[in-house]
PDB file of C-alpha atoms and ligand atoms in Angstrom:
ATOM      1  CA  MET A   1    -177.442 -59.296 -24.323  1.00 87.00           C
ATOM      2  CA  ASP A   2    -178.159 -62.123 -26.774  1.00 94.00           C
ATOM      3  CA  TYR A   3    -180.202 -59.989 -29.152  1.00 96.00           C
ATOM      4  CA  GLN A   4    -180.950 -62.807 -31.555  1.00 97.00           C
ATOM      5  CA  ALA A   5    -182.430 -65.005 -28.802  1.00 97.00           C
ATOM      6  CA  VAL A   6    -184.492 -62.087 -27.485  1.00 98.00           C
ATOM      7  CA  LEU A   7    -185.796 -61.260 -30.963  1.00 98.00           C
ATOM      8  CA  GLU A   8    -186.770 -64.907 -31.593  1.00 98.00           C
ATOM      9  CA  GLU A   9    -188.759 -64.899 -28.375  1.00 98.00           C
ATOM     10  CA  VAL A  10    -190.356 -61.542 -29.116  1.00 98.00           C
ATOM     11  CA  ALA A  11    -191.321 -62.742 -32.608  1.00 98.00           C
ATOM     12  CA  ALA A  12    -192.836 -65.956 -31.255  1.00 98.00           C
ATOM     13  CA  PHE A  13    -194.957 -63.854 -28.901  1.00 98.00           C
ATOM     14  CA  ALA A  14    -195.996 -61.175 -31.410  1.00 98.00           C
ATOM     15  CA  ARG A  15    -196.450 -63.162 -34.621  1.00 97.00           C
ATOM     16  CA  PRO A  16    -199.979 -64.342 -33.667  1.00 97.00           C
ATOM     17  CA  PHE A  17    -200.988 -60.660 -33.658  1.00 97.00           C
ATOM     18  CA  ALA A  18    -199.826 -60.254 -37.283  1.00 97.00           C
ATOM     19  CA  GLY A  19    -202.894 -60.109 -39.489  1.00 92.00           C
ATOM     20  CA  GLN A  20    -204.953 -58.392 -36.799  1.00 96.00           C
ATOM     21  CA  GLY A  21    -206.101 -54.834 -37.463  1.00 96.00           C
ATOM     22  CA  GLN A  22    -206.525 -53.138 -40.807  1.00 94.00           C
ATOM     23  CA  VAL A  23    -203.967 -52.384 -43.515  1.00 96.00           C
ATOM     24  CA  ALA A  24    -204.156 -48.630 -44.315  1.00 95.00           C
ATOM     25  CA  ASP A  25    -206.308 -48.160 -47.396  1.00 91.00           C
ATOM     26  CA  TYR A  26    -206.811 -44.367 -47.516  1.00 90.00           C
ATOM     27  CA  ILE A  27    -203.609 -44.324 -49.573  1.00 92.00           C
ATOM     28  CA  PRO A  28    -204.692 -46.997 -52.112  1.00 91.00           C
ATOM     29  CA  ALA A  29    -201.143 -48.066 -53.044  1.00 89.00           C
ATOM     30  CA  LEU A  30    -200.537 -49.157 -49.408  1.00 91.00           C
ATOM     31  CA  GLU A  31    -203.323 -51.724 -49.614  1.00 91.00           C
ATOM     32  CA  ARG A  32    -201.228 -54.070 -51.770  1.00 89.00           C
ATOM     33  CA  VAL A  33    -199.309 -55.375 -48.745  1.00 93.00           C
ATOM     34  CA  SER A  34    -200.563 -58.508 -46.987  1.00 91.00           C
ATOM     35  CA  ALA A  35    -201.470 -57.905 -43.346  1.00 91.00           C
ATOM     36  CA  ASP A  36    -199.686 -60.953 -41.914  1.00 93.00           C
ATOM     37  CA  ARG A  37    -196.109 -59.873 -42.608  1.00 97.00           C
ATOM     38  CA  PHE A  38    -193.956 -59.498 -39.488  1.00 98.00           C
ATOM     39  CA  GLY A  39    -190.329 -58.507 -39.014  1.00 98.00           C
ATOM     40  CA  ILE A  40    -188.201 -57.004 -36.284  1.00 98.00           C
ATOM     41  CA  ALA A  41    -184.626 -55.718 -36.202  1.00 98.00           C
ATOM     42  CA  VAL A  42    -182.335 -54.247 -33.579  1.00 98.00           C
ATOM     43  CA  ALA A  43    -179.204 -52.209 -34.221  1.00 98.00           C
ATOM     44  CA  ASP A  44    -176.922 -51.762 -31.245  1.00 97.00           C
ATOM     45  CA  ILE A  45    -174.919 -48.567 -30.808  1.00 97.00           C
ATOM     46  CA  ASN A  46    -171.785 -50.222 -32.153  1.00 95.00           C
ATOM     47  CA  GLY A  47    -173.456 -50.996 -35.471  1.00 93.00           C
ATOM     48  CA  ALA A  48    -174.244 -54.696 -35.057  1.00 97.00           C
ATOM     49  CA  VAL A  49    -177.684 -55.555 -36.455  1.00 98.00           C
ATOM     50  CA  HIS A  50    -179.894 -58.559 -35.746  1.00 98.00           C
ATOM     51  CA  GLY A  51    -183.275 -59.455 -37.128  1.00 98.00           C
ATOM     52  CA  VAL A  52    -186.028 -62.003 -37.371  1.00 98.00           C
ATOM     53  CA  GLY A  53    -188.867 -62.701 -39.849  1.00 98.00           C
ATOM     54  CA  ASP A  54    -189.476 -60.147 -42.643  1.00 98.00           C
ATOM     55  CA  TRP A  55    -186.800 -57.836 -41.269  1.00 98.00           C
ATOM     56  CA  GLU A  56    -185.146 -57.259 -44.660  1.00 98.00           C
ATOM     57  CA  VAL A  57    -188.383 -56.640 -46.618  1.00 98.00           C
ATOM     58  CA  PRO A  58    -188.826 -52.981 -47.635  1.00 98.00           C
ATOM     59  CA  PHE A  59    -192.065 -51.245 -46.670  1.00 97.00           C
ATOM     60  CA  SER A  60    -193.406 -47.697 -46.818  1.00 98.00           C
ATOM     61  CA  VAL A  61    -191.933 -45.679 -43.952  1.00 98.00           C
ATOM     62  CA  GLN A  62    -194.804 -43.128 -43.955  1.00 98.00           C
ATOM     63  CA  SER A  63    -194.863 -41.139 -40.698  1.00 98.00           C
ATOM     64  CA  ILE A  64    -191.601 -42.633 -39.414  1.00 98.00           C
ATOM     65  CA  SER A  65    -190.054 -40.100 -41.833  1.00 98.00           C
ATOM     66  CA  LYS A  66    -191.322 -37.363 -39.457  1.00 98.00           C
ATOM     67  CA  THR A  67    -188.558 -38.320 -37.005  1.00 98.00           C
ATOM     68  CA  PHE A  68    -185.855 -37.848 -39.639  1.00 98.00           C
ATOM     69  CA  SER A  69    -187.235 -34.546 -40.968  1.00 98.00           C
ATOM     70  CA  LEU A  70    -187.204 -33.107 -37.441  1.00 98.00           C
ATOM     71  CA  ALA A  71    -183.657 -34.369 -36.874  1.00 98.00           C
ATOM     72  CA  LEU A  72    -182.498 -32.856 -40.174  1.00 98.00           C
ATOM     73  CA  VAL A  73    -184.071 -29.492 -39.438  1.00 97.00           C
ATOM     74  CA  MET A  74    -182.338 -29.425 -36.061  1.00 96.00           C
ATOM     75  CA  ALA A  75    -179.048 -30.452 -37.671  1.00 96.00           C
ATOM     76  CA  HIS A  76    -179.205 -27.875 -40.470  1.00 94.00           C
ATOM     77  CA  ALA A  77    -180.304 -25.077 -38.147  1.00 89.00           C
ATOM     78  CA  HIS A  78    -177.232 -25.621 -35.911  1.00 79.00           C
ATOM     79  CA  GLY A  79    -179.139 -25.190 -32.677  1.00 73.00           C
ATOM     80  CA  ASP A  80    -180.400 -21.787 -33.709  1.00 69.00           C
ATOM     81  CA  ASP A  81    -183.791 -22.287 -35.207  1.00 72.00           C
ATOM     82  CA  ASP A  82    -187.218 -20.904 -34.528  1.00 86.00           C
ATOM     83  CA  ILE A  83    -188.983 -24.129 -35.524  1.00 94.00           C
ATOM     84  CA  TRP A  84    -190.447 -24.340 -31.979  1.00 94.00           C
ATOM     85  CA  LYS A  85    -192.233 -21.053 -32.503  1.00 95.00           C
ATOM     86  CA  ARG A  86    -194.070 -22.680 -35.368  1.00 97.00           C
ATOM     87  CA  VAL A  87    -194.851 -26.110 -33.922  1.00 97.00           C
ATOM     88  CA  GLY A  88    -195.522 -27.223 -30.320  1.00 96.00           C
ATOM     89  CA  ARG A  89    -194.285 -30.105 -28.182  1.00 95.00           C
ATOM     90  CA  GLU A  90    -197.492 -31.368 -26.625  1.00 94.00           C
ATOM     91  CA  PRO A  91    -199.420 -34.527 -27.374  1.00 93.00           C
ATOM     92  CA  SER A  92    -202.448 -33.697 -29.478  1.00 89.00           C
ATOM     93  CA  GLY A  93    -204.956 -36.273 -28.220  1.00 86.00           C
ATOM     94  CA  THR A  94    -206.419 -36.145 -31.695  1.00 85.00           C
ATOM     95  CA  PRO A  95    -205.837 -38.371 -34.772  1.00 86.00           C
ATOM     96  CA  PHE A  96    -202.697 -37.834 -36.797  1.00 87.00           C
ATOM     97  CA  ASN A  97    -204.515 -36.105 -39.643  1.00 88.00           C
ATOM     98  CA  SER A  98    -206.916 -34.043 -37.554  1.00 88.00           C
ATOM     99  CA  LEU A  99    -207.770 -30.435 -38.441  1.00 88.00           C
ATOM    100  CA  VAL A 100    -209.752 -29.341 -35.402  1.00 90.00           C
ATOM    101  CA  GLN A 101    -207.046 -28.051 -33.045  1.00 90.00           C
ATOM    102  CA  LEU A 102    -205.429 -25.953 -35.732  1.00 93.00           C
ATOM    103  CA  GLU A 103    -208.152 -23.337 -35.787  1.00 91.00           C
ATOM    104  CA  TRP A 104    -208.249 -22.885 -32.023  1.00 91.00           C
ATOM    105  CA  GLU A 105    -204.479 -22.711 -31.869  1.00 93.00           C
ATOM    106  CA  ASN A 106    -203.943 -20.207 -34.713  1.00 94.00           C
ATOM    107  CA  GLY A 107    -202.341 -22.549 -37.198  1.00 96.00           C
ATOM    108  CA  ILE A 108    -199.625 -23.786 -34.814  1.00 97.00           C
ATOM    109  CA  PRO A 109    -199.728 -27.614 -34.753  1.00 97.00           C
ATOM    110  CA  ARG A 110    -199.404 -29.350 -31.396  1.00 96.00           C
ATOM    111  CA  ASN A 111    -196.273 -31.326 -32.279  1.00 97.00           C
ATOM    112  CA  PRO A 112    -193.989 -32.300 -35.162  1.00 97.00           C
ATOM    113  CA  PHE A 113    -195.242 -35.888 -35.372  1.00 97.00           C
ATOM    114  CA  ILE A 114    -198.829 -35.271 -36.418  1.00 96.00           C
ATOM    115  CA  ASN A 115    -199.309 -34.467 -40.091  1.00 96.00           C
ATOM    116  CA  ALA A 116    -199.818 -30.703 -39.601  1.00 97.00           C
ATOM    117  CA  GLY A 117    -196.604 -30.465 -37.551  1.00 97.00           C
ATOM    118  CA  ALA A 118    -194.636 -32.555 -40.003  1.00 98.00           C
ATOM    119  CA  LEU A 119    -195.778 -30.322 -42.866  1.00 98.00           C
ATOM    120  CA  VAL A 120    -194.321 -27.303 -40.985  1.00 98.00           C
ATOM    121  CA  VAL A 121    -191.068 -29.225 -40.356  1.00 98.00           C
ATOM    122  CA  THR A 122    -190.868 -30.234 -44.050  1.00 98.00           C
ATOM    123  CA  ASP A 123    -191.477 -26.611 -45.002  1.00 98.00           C
ATOM    124  CA  ARG A 124    -188.565 -25.543 -42.798  1.00 97.00           C
ATOM    125  CA  LEU A 125    -186.324 -28.294 -44.180  1.00 97.00           C
ATOM    126  CA  GLN A 126    -187.208 -27.104 -47.681  1.00 98.00           C
ATOM    127  CA  SER A 127    -186.148 -23.550 -46.773  1.00 97.00           C
ATOM    128  CA  LEU A 128    -182.921 -24.753 -45.133  1.00 96.00           C
ATOM    129  CA  THR A 129    -181.832 -27.172 -47.877  1.00 97.00           C
ATOM    130  CA  GLY A 130    -183.696 -26.279 -51.059  1.00 98.00           C
ATOM    131  CA  ASP A 131    -184.786 -29.915 -51.486  1.00 98.00           C
ATOM    132  CA  ALA A 132    -186.303 -31.492 -48.395  1.00 98.00           C
ATOM    133  CA  SER A 133    -187.118 -34.940 -49.725  1.00 98.00           C
ATOM    134  CA  THR A 134    -183.782 -35.521 -51.536  1.00 98.00           C
ATOM    135  CA  THR A 135    -181.912 -34.346 -48.438  1.00 98.00           C
ATOM    136  CA  MET A 136    -183.781 -36.941 -46.406  1.00 98.00           C
ATOM    137  CA  LEU A 137    -183.252 -39.743 -48.941  1.00 98.00           C
ATOM    138  CA  HIS A 138    -179.500 -39.105 -49.066  1.00 98.00           C
ATOM    139  CA  PHE A 139    -179.280 -38.965 -45.298  1.00 98.00           C
ATOM    140  CA  LEU A 140    -181.156 -42.270 -44.941  1.00 98.00           C
ATOM    141  CA  ARG A 141    -178.939 -43.957 -47.557  1.00 98.00           C
ATOM    142  CA  GLU A 142    -175.836 -42.869 -45.682  1.00 98.00           C
ATOM    143  CA  GLU A 143    -177.075 -43.776 -42.212  1.00 98.00           C
ATOM    144  CA  SER A 144    -178.542 -47.129 -43.199  1.00 98.00           C
ATOM    145  CA  GLY A 145    -175.553 -48.025 -45.405  1.00 97.00           C
ATOM    146  CA  ASN A 146    -178.052 -48.981 -48.117  1.00 98.00           C
ATOM    147  CA  PRO A 147    -177.427 -46.995 -51.317  1.00 98.00           C
ATOM    148  CA  ASP A 148    -180.468 -48.540 -52.994  1.00 98.00           C
ATOM    149  CA  LEU A 149    -183.053 -46.794 -50.838  1.00 98.00           C
ATOM    150  CA  ALA A 150    -185.572 -44.973 -53.055  1.00 98.00           C
ATOM    151  CA  PHE A 151    -188.881 -43.201 -53.166  1.00 98.00           C
ATOM    152  CA  ASP A 152    -191.855 -45.362 -54.144  1.00 97.00           C
ATOM    153  CA  GLN A 153    -193.383 -43.333 -56.958  1.00 96.00           C
ATOM    154  CA  ALA A 154    -196.626 -45.325 -56.906  1.00 95.00           C
ATOM    155  CA  VAL A 155    -197.139 -44.622 -53.203  1.00 96.00           C
ATOM    156  CA  ALA A 156    -196.230 -40.928 -53.502  1.00 97.00           C
ATOM    157  CA  GLY A 157    -198.531 -40.548 -56.512  1.00 96.00           C
ATOM    158  CA  SER A 158    -201.354 -42.428 -54.829  1.00 95.00           C
ATOM    159  CA  GLU A 159    -201.049 -40.267 -51.729  1.00 95.00           C
ATOM    160  CA  ALA A 160    -201.049 -37.091 -53.846  1.00 96.00           C
ATOM    161  CA  ASP A 161    -204.177 -38.314 -55.695  1.00 96.00           C
ATOM    162  CA  HIS A 162    -205.928 -38.796 -52.346  1.00 95.00           C
ATOM    163  CA  GLY A 163    -204.169 -35.985 -50.485  1.00 95.00           C
ATOM    164  CA  ASP A 164    -207.026 -33.575 -49.924  1.00 96.00           C
ATOM    165  CA  ARG A 165    -206.751 -33.701 -46.147  1.00 95.00           C
ATOM    166  CA  ASN A 166    -203.027 -32.958 -46.059  1.00 96.00           C
ATOM    167  CA  ALA A 167    -203.534 -30.215 -48.656  1.00 97.00           C
ATOM    168  CA  ALA A 168    -206.277 -28.787 -46.422  1.00 97.00           C
ATOM    169  CA  LEU A 169    -203.948 -28.845 -43.386  1.00 97.00           C
ATOM    170  CA  ALA A 170    -201.203 -27.074 -45.365  1.00 98.00           C
ATOM    171  CA  HIS A 171    -203.511 -24.420 -46.827  1.00 98.00           C
ATOM    172  CA  PHE A 172    -205.025 -23.805 -43.432  1.00 96.00           C
ATOM    173  CA  MET A 173    -201.586 -23.239 -41.856  1.00 98.00           C
ATOM    174  CA  ALA A 174    -200.582 -21.048 -44.808  1.00 98.00           C
ATOM    175  CA  SER A 175    -203.612 -18.882 -44.114  1.00 97.00           C
ATOM    176  CA  PHE A 176    -202.126 -18.243 -40.641  1.00 97.00           C
ATOM    177  CA  GLY A 177    -198.763 -17.423 -42.156  1.00 98.00           C
ATOM    178  CA  ASN A 178    -197.144 -20.632 -40.857  1.00 98.00           C
ATOM    179  CA  LEU A 179    -195.622 -21.869 -44.113  1.00 98.00           C
ATOM    180  CA  GLU A 180    -192.600 -20.320 -45.868  1.00 97.00           C
ATOM    181  CA  ASN A 181    -192.944 -22.210 -49.161  1.00 98.00           C
ATOM    182  CA  PRO A 182    -195.872 -22.683 -51.549  1.00 98.00           C
ATOM    183  CA  VAL A 183    -198.372 -25.347 -50.402  1.00 98.00           C
ATOM    184  CA  PRO A 184    -197.980 -27.594 -53.505  1.00 98.00           C
ATOM    185  CA  SER A 185    -194.207 -27.780 -52.970  1.00 98.00           C
ATOM    186  CA  VAL A 186    -194.521 -28.539 -49.237  1.00 98.00           C
ATOM    187  CA  ILE A 187    -197.027 -31.347 -49.666  1.00 98.00           C
ATOM    188  CA  GLU A 188    -195.115 -32.817 -52.586  1.00 98.00           C
ATOM    189  CA  HIS A 189    -191.899 -33.101 -50.520  1.00 98.00           C
ATOM    190  CA  TYR A 190    -193.916 -34.434 -47.567  1.00 98.00           C
ATOM    191  CA  PHE A 191    -195.468 -37.169 -49.753  1.00 98.00           C
ATOM    192  CA  TRP A 192    -192.067 -38.120 -51.229  1.00 98.00           C
ATOM    193  CA  GLN A 193    -190.571 -38.405 -47.733  1.00 98.00           C
ATOM    194  CA  CYS A 194    -193.459 -40.652 -46.587  1.00 98.00           C
ATOM    195  CA  SER A 195    -193.083 -42.865 -49.686  1.00 98.00           C
ATOM    196  CA  ILE A 196    -189.468 -43.949 -49.011  1.00 98.00           C
ATOM    197  CA  GLU A 197    -189.221 -47.732 -48.838  1.00 98.00           C
ATOM    198  CA  MET A 198    -187.030 -49.192 -46.100  1.00 98.00           C
ATOM    199  CA  SER A 199    -186.736 -52.478 -44.233  1.00 98.00           C
ATOM    200  CA  CYS A 200    -186.550 -52.974 -40.481  1.00 98.00           C
ATOM    201  CA  ARG A 201    -182.806 -53.414 -40.903  1.00 98.00           C
ATOM    202  CA  ASP A 202    -182.486 -50.102 -42.778  1.00 98.00           C
ATOM    203  CA  LEU A 203    -184.628 -48.182 -40.266  1.00 98.00           C
ATOM    204  CA  ALA A 204    -183.040 -49.606 -37.118  1.00 98.00           C
ATOM    205  CA  THR A 205    -179.621 -48.705 -38.509  1.00 98.00           C
ATOM    206  CA  ALA A 206    -180.641 -45.263 -39.799  1.00 98.00           C
ATOM    207  CA  GLY A 207    -182.192 -44.409 -36.424  1.00 98.00           C
ATOM    208  CA  SER A 208    -179.083 -45.343 -34.481  1.00 98.00           C
ATOM    209  CA  PHE A 209    -178.023 -41.710 -34.016  1.00 98.00           C
ATOM    210  CA  LEU A 210    -180.986 -41.387 -31.611  1.00 98.00           C
ATOM    211  CA  ALA A 211    -179.546 -44.148 -29.386  1.00 98.00           C
ATOM    212  CA  ARG A 212    -176.012 -42.717 -29.772  1.00 98.00           C
ATOM    213  CA  HIS A 213    -176.990 -39.300 -28.375  1.00 98.00           C
ATOM    214  CA  GLY A 214    -176.772 -37.665 -31.798  1.00 98.00           C
ATOM    215  CA  VAL A 215    -173.658 -39.359 -33.259  1.00 98.00           C
ATOM    216  CA  ARG A 216    -173.936 -40.633 -36.860  1.00 97.00           C
ATOM    217  CA  ALA A 217    -172.837 -43.953 -38.292  1.00 92.00           C
ATOM    218  CA  ASP A 218    -169.512 -42.465 -39.433  1.00 95.00           C
ATOM    219  CA  GLY A 219    -168.740 -41.121 -35.951  1.00 96.00           C
ATOM    220  CA  THR A 220    -169.457 -37.484 -36.776  1.00 97.00           C
ATOM    221  CA  ARG A 221    -172.077 -35.626 -34.809  1.00 97.00           C
ATOM    222  CA  LEU A 222    -175.486 -34.927 -36.387  1.00 97.00           C
ATOM    223  CA  LEU A 223    -177.071 -33.451 -33.265  1.00 96.00           C
ATOM    224  CA  GLN A 224    -175.982 -32.203 -29.880  1.00 95.00           C
ATOM    225  CA  ALA A 225    -176.778 -34.764 -27.151  1.00 96.00           C
ATOM    226  CA  ARG A 226    -179.468 -32.496 -25.795  1.00 94.00           C
ATOM    227  CA  GLU A 227    -181.117 -32.261 -29.216  1.00 95.00           C
ATOM    228  CA  ALA A 228    -181.210 -36.048 -29.566  1.00 97.00           C
ATOM    229  CA  LYS A 229    -182.657 -36.211 -26.070  1.00 97.00           C
ATOM    230  CA  ARG A 230    -185.376 -33.758 -27.103  1.00 96.00           C
ATOM    231  CA  ILE A 231    -186.325 -35.731 -30.187  1.00 97.00           C
ATOM    232  CA  ASN A 232    -186.583 -38.874 -28.055  1.00 98.00           C
ATOM    233  CA  ALA A 233    -188.743 -36.984 -25.562  1.00 97.00           C
ATOM    234  CA  VAL A 234    -191.169 -35.839 -28.261  1.00 97.00           C
ATOM    235  CA  MET A 235    -191.245 -39.368 -29.695  1.00 98.00           C
ATOM    236  CA  LEU A 236    -192.229 -40.709 -26.288  1.00 97.00           C
ATOM    237  CA  THR A 237    -195.018 -38.175 -25.757  1.00 96.00           C
ATOM    238  CA  CYS A 238    -196.232 -37.732 -29.336  1.00 96.00           C
ATOM    239  CA  GLY A 239    -194.759 -40.420 -31.612  1.00 97.00           C
ATOM    240  CA  THR A 240    -197.728 -42.752 -31.640  1.00 95.00           C
ATOM    241  CA  TYR A 241    -200.391 -40.038 -31.971  1.00 87.00           C
ATOM    242  CA  ASP A 242    -203.356 -40.190 -29.642  1.00 89.00           C
ATOM    243  CA  ALA A 243    -202.118 -43.564 -28.345  1.00 93.00           C
ATOM    244  CA  ALA A 244    -198.864 -42.153 -26.934  1.00 94.00           C
ATOM    245  CA  GLY A 245    -200.042 -42.525 -23.335  1.00 94.00           C
ATOM    246  CA  GLU A 246    -201.045 -46.129 -23.862  1.00 94.00           C
ATOM    247  CA  PHE A 247    -197.757 -46.763 -25.701  1.00 95.00           C
ATOM    248  CA  ALA A 248    -195.693 -45.298 -22.860  1.00 95.00           C
ATOM    249  CA  TYR A 249    -197.682 -47.439 -20.436  1.00 96.00           C
ATOM    250  CA  ARG A 250    -197.148 -50.648 -22.405  1.00 95.00           C
ATOM    251  CA  VAL A 251    -193.679 -50.118 -23.952  1.00 97.00           C
ATOM    252  CA  GLY A 252    -192.019 -47.192 -22.239  1.00 97.00           C
ATOM    253  CA  LEU A 253    -189.670 -46.241 -25.059  1.00 98.00           C
ATOM    254  CA  PRO A 254    -189.435 -43.262 -27.439  1.00 98.00           C
ATOM    255  CA  ALA A 255    -191.132 -44.532 -30.609  1.00 98.00           C
ATOM    256  CA  LYS A 256    -192.471 -43.361 -33.934  1.00 98.00           C
ATOM    257  CA  SER A 257    -195.033 -45.245 -35.949  1.00 98.00           C
ATOM    258  CA  GLY A 258    -196.255 -44.993 -39.542  1.00 97.00           C
ATOM    259  CA  VAL A 259    -199.356 -46.207 -41.368  1.00 97.00           C
ATOM    260  CA  GLY A 260    -197.149 -48.523 -43.448  1.00 97.00           C
ATOM    261  CA  GLY A 261    -197.095 -50.641 -40.259  1.00 98.00           C
ATOM    262  CA  GLY A 262    -193.575 -49.810 -39.098  1.00 98.00           C
ATOM    263  CA  ILE A 263    -192.542 -48.559 -35.677  1.00 98.00           C
ATOM    264  CA  ILE A 264    -189.057 -47.451 -34.638  1.00 98.00           C
ATOM    265  CA  ALA A 265    -188.191 -47.382 -30.935  1.00 98.00           C
ATOM    266  CA  VAL A 266    -185.068 -46.151 -29.138  1.00 98.00           C
ATOM    267  CA  VAL A 267    -183.323 -47.451 -26.049  1.00 98.00           C
ATOM    268  CA  PRO A 268    -181.008 -44.469 -25.447  1.00 97.00           C
ATOM    269  CA  GLY A 269    -177.399 -45.531 -24.989  1.00 97.00           C
ATOM    270  CA  ARG A 270    -178.098 -49.105 -26.093  1.00 97.00           C
ATOM    271  CA  CYS A 271    -179.934 -49.754 -29.355  1.00 98.00           C
ATOM    272  CA  THR A 272    -182.585 -48.773 -31.900  1.00 98.00           C
ATOM    273  CA  LEU A 273    -185.360 -51.203 -32.849  1.00 98.00           C
ATOM    274  CA  CYS A 274    -187.665 -51.361 -35.834  1.00 98.00           C
ATOM    275  CA  VAL A 275    -190.691 -53.648 -36.086  1.00 98.00           C
ATOM    276  CA  TRP A 276    -193.040 -54.011 -39.031  1.00 98.00           C
ATOM    277  CA  SER A 277    -196.438 -55.582 -39.445  1.00 98.00           C
ATOM    278  CA  PRO A 278    -198.992 -53.816 -41.647  1.00 97.00           C
ATOM    279  CA  GLY A 279    -202.218 -54.447 -39.650  1.00 97.00           C
ATOM    280  CA  LEU A 280    -203.076 -51.211 -37.805  1.00 96.00           C
ATOM    281  CA  ASP A 281    -205.242 -50.473 -34.792  1.00 95.00           C
ATOM    282  CA  ARG A 282    -207.839 -47.697 -35.040  1.00 93.00           C
ATOM    283  CA  ARG A 283    -205.238 -45.064 -34.081  1.00 92.00           C
ATOM    284  CA  GLY A 284    -202.931 -46.072 -36.919  1.00 93.00           C
ATOM    285  CA  ASN A 285    -200.308 -48.047 -35.006  1.00 95.00           C
ATOM    286  CA  SER A 286    -199.215 -51.594 -35.908  1.00 97.00           C
ATOM    287  CA  VAL A 287    -201.019 -54.128 -33.709  1.00 97.00           C
ATOM    288  CA  ALA A 288    -198.281 -56.787 -33.836  1.00 98.00           C
ATOM    289  CA  GLY A 289    -195.580 -54.088 -33.731  1.00 98.00           C
ATOM    290  CA  ALA A 290    -196.854 -52.675 -30.446  1.00 98.00           C
ATOM    291  CA  ALA A 291    -197.182 -56.181 -29.014  1.00 98.00           C
ATOM    292  CA  ALA A 292    -193.598 -56.955 -30.005  1.00 98.00           C
ATOM    293  CA  LEU A 293    -192.174 -53.807 -28.413  1.00 98.00           C
ATOM    294  CA  ASP A 294    -194.237 -54.402 -25.288  1.00 98.00           C
ATOM    295  CA  HIS A 295    -192.780 -57.894 -25.036  1.00 98.00           C
ATOM    296  CA  PHE A 296    -189.250 -56.668 -25.796  1.00 98.00           C
ATOM    297  CA  THR A 297    -189.229 -54.224 -22.867  1.00 97.00           C
ATOM    298  CA  THR A 298    -190.857 -56.808 -20.584  1.00 96.00           C
ATOM    299  CA  LEU A 299    -188.175 -59.410 -21.414  1.00 96.00           C
ATOM    300  CA  THR A 300    -185.174 -57.079 -21.266  1.00 97.00           C
ATOM    301  CA  GLY A 301    -186.332 -54.578 -18.637  1.00 95.00           C
ATOM    302  CA  TRP A 302    -185.048 -51.896 -21.037  1.00 95.00           C
ATOM    303  CA  SER A 303    -187.859 -49.379 -20.924  1.00 91.00           C
ATOM    304  CA  VAL A 304    -186.730 -45.837 -20.041  1.00 89.00           C
ATOM    305  CA  PHE A 305    -188.737 -46.267 -16.863  1.00 90.00           C
TER     306      PHE A 305
HETATM  307  N1  LIG B   1    -198.399 -40.158 -45.445  1.00 64.09           N
HETATM  308  C1  LIG B   1    -199.359 -40.386 -44.387  1.00 64.09           C
HETATM  309  C2  LIG B   1    -200.341 -39.244 -44.305  1.00 64.09           C
HETATM  310  O1  LIG B   1    -199.933 -38.139 -44.405  1.00 64.09           O
HETATM  311  C3  LIG B   1    -198.624 -40.617 -43.127  1.00 64.09           C
HETATM  312  C4  LIG B   1    -199.562 -40.853 -41.966  1.00 64.09           C
HETATM  313  C5  LIG B   1    -199.009 -41.814 -40.952  1.00 64.09           C
HETATM  314  O2  LIG B   1    -198.146 -42.615 -41.218  1.00 64.09           O
HETATM  315  N2  LIG B   1    -199.616 -41.770 -39.814  1.00 64.09           N
HETATM  316  O3  LIG B   1    -201.514 -39.405 -44.110  1.00 64.09           O
END
């Protein structure tokens, strides 16, 4: 596969979509980014990385961090964790920050990739490691090979200043006994994780263990193959919120999006992709990013279907 040629063609197709949609503004610090940026990177399972456009420009990973927190909980729990008693594995059909299902379902979020579910996962990671956000940052530095990765304090602070909805989700779950740590600590670590700045290159490389069936960049195993398979399955069904059905229809790959405009996608056994363009559709997924991944699987035939 001539990745560079494929990426050039994908970028030519998707770039006209850059600038469409809305840049997330409910976290004011995210608004600074101009909507027409576009980058895409692919990391193959042997570690070779290719990219086009703004593929080395750092952006706010936001909900893409939810993939890594789930992987780290699975890794630290050594296959023996009760996380799935506290969070489900079904698509929610509701927006990523929705509260409504939680009351009907006794404080058990539908899946780990909506905010409520990610707060439970972060809570578990905090219990397992004593410092959820630093554990994630160190892991991402090692996997991406980029020691300069850092939290964006302005984004984390801005999200905390406007974090009433996430605080509400956390308090609501705590009222059902579904948090082990104090709410302020859980939401703080969650905001720090979301604020990490990474480029498409960094994210495609850091997500390679998902294409390598759980094997890390240094050849050691982070996850059992079946655990990596499960994360990919939940990404496919839940990783793009209430658009996961549409995303499977158009792209057909496990994927996780974030309101910073990034999307990572996995072709198991082959490669991990990351695309970034900050304009979001009304469900919170990058417009140009989805178009790019759609075109990538059309050109290569590499959807899981
Ligand atoms: N930090 C964001 C929030 O909690 C992440 C949401 C997202 O990327 N969809 O609202």
